[in-house]
CSV table of C-alpha atoms in Angstrom, one decimal:
chain,number,residue,atom,x,y,z
A,23,MET,CA,0.0,0.0,0.0
A,24,ILE,CA,1.2,3.5,-0.9
A,25,LYS,CA,0.6,6.5,1.3
A,26,TYR,CA,1.9,10.0,1.7
A,27,ALA,CA,4.1,10.4,4.8
A,28,GLY,CA,2.6,12.0,7.9
A,29,ASP,CA,3.8,13.1,11.3
A,30,THR,CA,3.4,9.5,12.7
A,31,THR,CA,5.4,7.9,9.8
A,32,LYS,CA,8.1,10.5,9.3
A,33,GLN,CA,10.4,8.7,11.8
A,34,GLN,CA,10.1,5.5,9.7
A,35,VAL,CA,11.3,7.4,6.7
A,36,TYR,CA,14.2,8.8,8.7
A,37,ASP,CA,15.1,5.3,10.0
A,38,MET,CA,14.9,3.8,6.5
A,39,TRP,CA,17.2,6.5,5.1
A,40,LYS,CA,19.7,5.8,7.9
A,41,THR,CA,19.6,2.0,7.2
A,42,VAL,CA,20.0,2.3,3.5
A,43,PHE,CA,22.4,5.3,3.1
A,44,GLY,CA,24.1,5.4,6.4
A,45,ASP,CA,24.5,9.2,6.4
A,46,SER,CA,25.6,11.0,9.5
A,47,ASP,CA,23.1,12.3,12.0
A,48,ASP,CA,24.4,15.9,11.4
A,49,TYR,CA,23.7,15.7,7.7
A,50,MET,CA,20.3,14.0,8.2
A,51,GLU,CA,19.3,16.7,10.7
A,52,ILE,CA,19.9,19.4,8.1
A,53,TYR,CA,18.2,17.4,5.4
A,54,PHE,CA,15.1,16.5,7.3
A,55,ARG,CA,14.8,20.0,8.7
A,56,GLU,CA,15.3,21.9,5.5
A,57,LYS,CA,14.2,19.6,2.6
A,58,TYR,CA,11.9,16.9,3.9
A,59,ARG,CA,8.2,17.5,3.8
A,60,ASN,CA,5.5,14.9,4.5
A,61,GLU,CA,3.4,16.0,1.5
A,62,ASN,CA,6.3,15.4,-0.9
A,63,THR,CA,7.1,11.9,0.5
A,64,LEU,CA,5.6,8.6,-0.8
A,65,ILE,CA,5.9,5.5,1.3
A,66,TYR,CA,5.2,1.8,0.5
A,67,PHE,CA,3.9,-0.1,3.5
A,68,GLU,CA,3.9,-3.8,4.3
A,69,GLY,CA,1.1,-3.8,6.8
A,70,GLU,CA,2.1,-1.0,9.2
A,71,LYS,CA,5.8,-1.0,8.4
A,72,ALA,CA,7.4,1.4,5.9
A,73,VAL,CA,9.6,-0.6,3.6
A,74,ALA,CA,10.3,1.7,0.7
A,75,SER,CA,10.0,5.5,0.1
A,76,LEU,CA,11.0,8.4,-2.1
A,77,GLN,CA,10.8,12.1,-1.9
A,78,MET,CA,9.9,14.6,-4.6
A,79,LEU,CA,11.7,17.9,-3.8
A,80,PRO,CA,10.3,21.0,-5.6
A,81,TYR,CA,12.7,23.2,-7.5
A,82,GLN,CA,12.6,25.8,-10.3
A,83,PHE,CA,14.2,25.0,-13.6
A,84,THR,CA,15.1,27.4,-16.4
A,85,PHE,CA,13.7,25.9,-19.6
A,86,CYS,CA,13.7,27.7,-22.9
A,87,GLY,CA,14.2,31.1,-21.2
A,88,THR,CA,11.4,30.7,-18.6
A,89,GLU,CA,11.2,29.0,-15.2
A,90,ILE,CA,9.1,25.9,-14.7
A,91,PRO,CA,8.5,23.8,-11.7
A,92,VAL,CA,10.3,20.5,-11.5
A,93,LEU,CA,10.4,17.7,-9.0
A,94,TYR,CA,13.7,16.1,-7.9
A,95,HIS,CA,13.7,12.5,-6.7
A,96,SER,CA,15.6,12.2,-3.4
A,97,GLY,CA,16.0,9.5,-0.8
A,98,VAL,CA,14.8,6.7,-3.2
A,99,CYS,CA,15.3,3.6,-1.1
A,100,THR,CA,14.0,0.2,-0.2
A,101,LEU,CA,14.9,-1.7,3.0
A,102,PRO,CA,17.1,-4.8,2.2
A,103,GLN,CA,14.5,-7.3,3.2
A,104,ALA,CA,11.9,-5.8,1.0
A,105,ARG,CA,13.8,-5.6,-2.2
A,106,LYS,CA,12.9,-7.3,-5.5
A,107,LYS,CA,9.2,-7.2,-4.8
A,108,GLY,CA,8.3,-4.4,-7.2
A,109,TYR,CA,7.7,-1.8,-4.5
A,110,MET,CA,9.9,0.9,-6.0
A,111,ASP,CA,8.3,0.3,-9.4
A,112,LYS,CA,4.9,1.2,-7.8
A,113,LEU,CA,6.4,4.2,-6.0
A,114,LEU,CA,8.0,5.7,-9.1
A,115,LEU,CA,4.7,5.3,-11.1
A,116,ALA,CA,2.9,7.0,-8.2
A,117,SER,CA,5.4,9.8,-8.3
A,118,PHE,CA,4.6,10.4,-11.9
A,119,GLU,CA,0.9,10.6,-11.0
A,120,HIS,CA,1.8,13.1,-8.3
A,121,ALA,CA,3.6,15.3,-10.8
A,122,GLN,CA,0.7,15.2,-13.2
A,123,LYS,CA,-1.8,16.2,-10.6
A,124,ASN,CA,0.4,19.1,-9.6
A,125,ASN,CA,1.1,20.3,-13.1
A,126,VAL,CA,4.8,19.6,-13.0
A,127,PRO,CA,6.0,18.8,-16.5
A,128,LEU,CA,9.5,17.5,-15.7
A,129,MET,CA,11.2,15.3,-13.1
A,130,LEU,CA,14.9,15.1,-12.3
A,131,LEU,CA,17.3,12.8,-10.4
A,132,VAL,CA,20.9,12.2,-9.8
A,133,PRO,CA,21.9,8.5,-10.0
A,134,GLN,CA,24.4,7.8,-7.3
A,135,GLU,CA,25.9,4.8,-9.1
A,136,SER,CA,26.4,4.1,-12.8
A,137,TRP,CA,24.1,1.0,-12.9
A,138,LEU,CA,21.2,3.2,-11.9
A,139,LEU,CA,21.2,4.8,-15.3
A,140,LYS,CA,19.9,1.6,-16.8
A,141,PHE,CA,17.5,1.1,-13.9
A,142,TYR,CA,15.8,4.5,-14.3
A,143,ASP,CA,15.8,4.2,-18.1
A,144,LYS,CA,13.1,1.6,-17.6
A,145,TYR,CA,10.9,4.4,-16.2
A,146,GLY,CA,11.4,6.8,-19.1
A,147,PHE,CA,14.3,8.7,-17.6
A,148,ALA,CA,17.2,9.7,-19.9
A,149,GLN,CA,20.6,11.2,-19.1
A,150,THR,CA,20.4,14.9,-19.8
A,151,PHE,CA,23.2,16.2,-17.4
A,152,ASP,CA,26.9,15.5,-17.6
A,153,ALA,CA,29.3,15.4,-14.7
A,154,GLY,CA,31.2,18.7,-14.7
A,155,THR,CA,34.9,18.8,-15.5
A,156,GLU,CA,35.5,22.2,-13.8
A,157,GLU,CA,35.0,23.2,-10.2
A,158,LEU,CA,32.1,25.4,-9.4
A,159,PRO,CA,32.7,28.7,-7.8
A,160,PRO,CA,33.7,28.0,-4.1
A,161,LEU,CA,31.0,28.6,-1.5
A,162,LYS,CA,33.5,29.3,1.2
A,163,LYS,CA,34.9,32.3,-0.6
A,164,LEU,CA,31.4,33.5,-1.3
A,165,ILE,CA,30.4,33.4,2.3
A,166,GLU,CA,33.7,35.1,3.3
A,167,ASP,CA,33.0,37.9,0.8
A,168,HIS,CA,29.7,38.6,2.5
A,169,PRO,CA,30.4,38.2,6.2
A,170,GLY,CA,27.2,38.0,8.2
A,171,ASP,CA,24.9,38.7,5.2
A,172,LEU,CA,23.7,35.4,3.8
A,173,HIS,CA,21.1,37.1,1.6
A,174,ALA,CA,23.9,39.1,-0.1
A,175,ALA,CA,25.8,35.8,-0.6
A,176,TRP,CA,22.7,34.2,-2.1
A,177,ARG,CA,22.2,37.1,-4.5
A,178,GLU,CA,25.7,36.7,-5.8
A,179,PHE,CA,25.2,32.9,-6.0
A,180,ASN,CA,22.0,33.6,-7.9
A,181,THR,CA,23.8,35.6,-10.5
A,182,TRP,CA,26.0,32.6,-11.3
A,183,PHE,CA,23.2,30.4,-12.5
A,184,ARG,CA,19.8,32.3,-12.8
A,185,GLN,CA,20.3,33.4,-16.4
A,186,LYS,CA,21.6,30.0,-17.6
A,187,ASP,CA,19.2,27.9,-19.6
A,188,MET,CA,18.5,24.3,-18.7
A,189,THR,CA,19.7,24.8,-15.1
A,190,VAL,CA,18.2,23.9,-11.7
A,191,GLN,CA,17.7,27.1,-9.8
A,192,LYS,CA,18.0,27.7,-6.0
A,193,SER,CA,15.8,29.8,-3.7
A,194,PHE,CA,17.3,31.5,-0.7
A,195,ASP,CA,16.0,28.7,1.5
A,196,ASP,CA,17.7,26.2,-0.8
A,197,PHE,CA,20.9,28.2,-0.6
A,198,ARG,CA,20.8,28.3,3.2
A,199,ALA,CA,20.6,24.5,3.4
A,200,ILE,CA,23.4,24.2,0.8
A,201,VAL,CA,25.7,26.4,2.9
A,202,GLU,CA,24.9,24.6,6.1
A,203,GLU,CA,25.6,21.2,4.5
A,204,ALA,CA,28.8,22.4,2.9
A,205,ALA,CA,30.1,23.8,6.2
A,206,LEU,CA,29.4,20.5,7.8
A,207,PHE,CA,32.0,18.9,5.5
A,208,GLY,CA,34.5,21.7,5.4
A,209,PHE,CA,33.3,23.3,2.2
A,210,PRO,CA,34.5,20.7,-0.3
A,211,SER,CA,35.0,21.6,-3.9
A,212,LYS,CA,32.0,20.9,-6.1
A,213,LYS,CA,31.3,20.1,-9.8
A,214,SER,CA,28.1,19.8,-11.8
A,215,LEU,CA,26.4,16.4,-11.4
A,216,ILE,CA,25.5,13.7,-13.8
A,217,GLY,CA,21.7,13.6,-13.9
A,218,MET,CA,18.6,12.3,-15.7
A,219,ALA,CA,15.3,13.8,-16.7
A,220,ARG,CA,11.8,12.4,-17.2
A,221,VAL,CA,9.2,14.2,-19.4
A,222,ILE,CA,5.9,14.2,-17.5
A,223,ASP,CA,4.0,16.6,-19.8
A,224,ALA,CA,5.3,16.6,-23.4
A,225,GLU,CA,2.5,19.0,-24.5
A,226,LYS,CA,3.6,21.6,-22.0
A,227,LEU,CA,7.3,21.4,-22.7
A,228,LEU,CA,6.8,21.4,-26.5
A,229,SER,CA,4.5,24.5,-26.1
A,230,LEU,CA,7.3,26.3,-24.2
A,231,PHE,CA,9.8,25.2,-26.8
A,232,ALA,CA,7.6,26.5,-29.7
A,233,ASN,CA,7.1,29.8,-27.9
A,234,ARG,CA,10.8,30.3,-27.5
A,235,TYR,CA,11.8,29.2,-31.0
A,236,LYS,CA,9.0,30.8,-33.1
A,237,GLN,CA,10.9,30.2,-36.3
A,238,LYS,CA,10.8,26.4,-35.9
A,239,SER,CA,8.3,24.4,-37.9
A,240,PHE,CA,7.9,20.6,-37.6
A,241,SER,CA,5.7,17.8,-36.5
A,242,VAL,CA,6.6,15.0,-34.1
A,243,SER,CA,5.0,11.8,-32.9
A,244,VAL,CA,5.8,11.0,-29.2
A,245,HIS,CA,5.7,7.6,-27.8
A,246,ASP,CA,5.7,6.9,-24.0
A,247,GLU,CA,5.3,3.4,-22.7
A,248,LEU,CA,4.2,4.5,-19.2
A,249,LEU,CA,2.3,7.8,-19.5
A,250,SER,CA,-0.4,7.5,-22.2
A,251,ALA,CA,-1.1,11.3,-22.1
A,252,ASN,CA,2.2,11.8,-23.9
A,253,ASN,CA,1.3,9.5,-26.8
A,254,SER,CA,0.3,12.1,-29.4
A,255,ALA,CA,1.4,13.9,-32.5
A,256,PHE,CA,2.4,17.6,-32.1
A,257,VAL,CA,2.6,20.2,-34.8
A,258,ILE,CA,4.9,23.1,-34.0
A,259,SER,CA,4.5,26.2,-36.1
A,260,GLU,CA,4.6,30.0,-35.6
A,261,GLY,CA,5.3,29.8,-31.9
A,262,GLU,CA,2.5,27.4,-31.1
A,263,SER,CA,2.4,23.6,-30.4
A,264,ILE,CA,-0.9,21.9,-31.4
A,265,LYS,CA,-1.6,18.5,-30.0
A,266,LYS,CA,-3.3,16.0,-32.3
A,267,ASN,CA,-5.6,13.3,-31.1
A,268,THR,CA,-3.8,10.6,-33.0
A,269,GLN,CA,-0.1,10.1,-33.7
A,270,GLY,CA,-0.6,9.9,-37.4
A,271,SER,CA,2.0,11.0,-39.9
A,272,SER,CA,4.6,13.3,-38.6
A,273,SER,CA,8.0,14.6,-39.7
A,274,PHE,CA,9.6,12.2,-37.3
A,275,LYS,CA,9.0,10.1,-34.2
A,276,LEU,CA,10.6,10.3,-30.8
A,277,ASN,CA,10.4,8.0,-27.8
A,278,ILE,CA,10.0,9.9,-24.5
A,279,ARG,CA,13.7,9.5,-23.6
A,280,PRO,CA,15.3,11.1,-26.7
A,281,LEU,CA,12.5,13.7,-26.5
A,282,ALA,CA,13.9,14.7,-23.1
A,283,GLN,CA,17.4,14.9,-24.5
A,284,ALA,CA,16.3,16.9,-27.5
A,285,LEU,CA,14.2,19.4,-25.5
A,286,LEU,CA,17.0,20.0,-23.0
A,287,GLY,CA,19.5,20.4,-25.9
A,288,TYR,CA,21.6,17.5,-24.6
A,289,HIS,CA,24.4,16.8,-27.2
A,290,THR,CA,21.9,17.6,-30.0
A,291,SER,CA,24.7,18.7,-32.3
A,292,GLN,CA,25.9,15.1,-32.4
A,293,GLU,CA,22.4,13.7,-33.4
A,294,ASN,CA,21.2,12.9,-36.8
A,295,GLU,CA,18.8,15.2,-38.7
A,296,PRO,CA,16.3,16.5,-38.1
A,297,ILE,CA,17.1,16.6,-34.4
A,298,ARG,CA,20.4,18.4,-35.0
A,299,SER,CA,18.7,21.3,-36.9
A,300,ILE,CA,15.6,21.6,-34.8
A,301,PHE,CA,16.8,21.5,-31.2
A,302,PRO,CA,19.7,23.9,-30.3
A,303,GLU,CA,22.5,22.4,-28.2
A,304,LYS,CA,22.6,23.5,-24.6
A,305,THR,CA,24.6,22.7,-21.5
A,306,PRO,CA,22.1,21.4,-18.9
A,307,GLN,CA,23.4,21.8,-15.4
A,308,MET,CA,22.5,20.3,-12.0
A,309,HIS,CA,24.6,21.2,-9.0
A,310,PHE,CA,24.5,21.9,-5.2
A,311,MET,CA,21.7,19.3,-4.6
A,312,LEU,CA,22.7,18.3,-1.1
A,313,GLU,CA,24.5,15.4,-2.5
């Protein structure tokens, strides 16, 4: 049975996280104070015992020159004795329903190990963020440059990323948690993270793309094995995206995974036509995610 977390089950989520990830109490205190919310947490129960859970953290994401809401999967875990029973499968599908109900068109995650790229691929996620090769601006220096004024530090932090397309943005509250976590570990150097994206609402994202690139004109049929609402043909022309009831004949076809990569401009210059000409290449970035 799947339920949202509540005040009486939050401790079970905490204990599960501790068992599976083994993070320090200091880190977990920051995370569960700053990021955890009952309403963003799904739990799978065996009877009264929580055996698997995930969290869907809200962020803003700059997409095609505008900011959209996204949900970031965090704390995705199953207790050892409850694995290989399909519980996480059900939780991930429930998280997609949550995103749809809340009008969130895109979900993101950071796979902690390389084998998870193939695992999440089964659920329509595609790699859309590369691991960075250069260090990000140091938080410690930023804090030292604005002694006693965290808001001023955040405003400068904000200028680093706010104008970059295809980038996860951070609120002041996000920044406060980032700084507290970084201080806990001595302000280690950071790089952009490898990450994956899952299109939840193809119609919304294609509409935003069409509005940004009004000179683009094409039609595409989208196929999604899990979310039937995405299975449609879309005609993009003169700044608008029109959804057709049937997939029919289109300029080309895209599965939901390459659609995510195309929309985010992930290595599109290396793709075949017409992808290379239609979708401008970008440098999607995900960083400072309390990793």
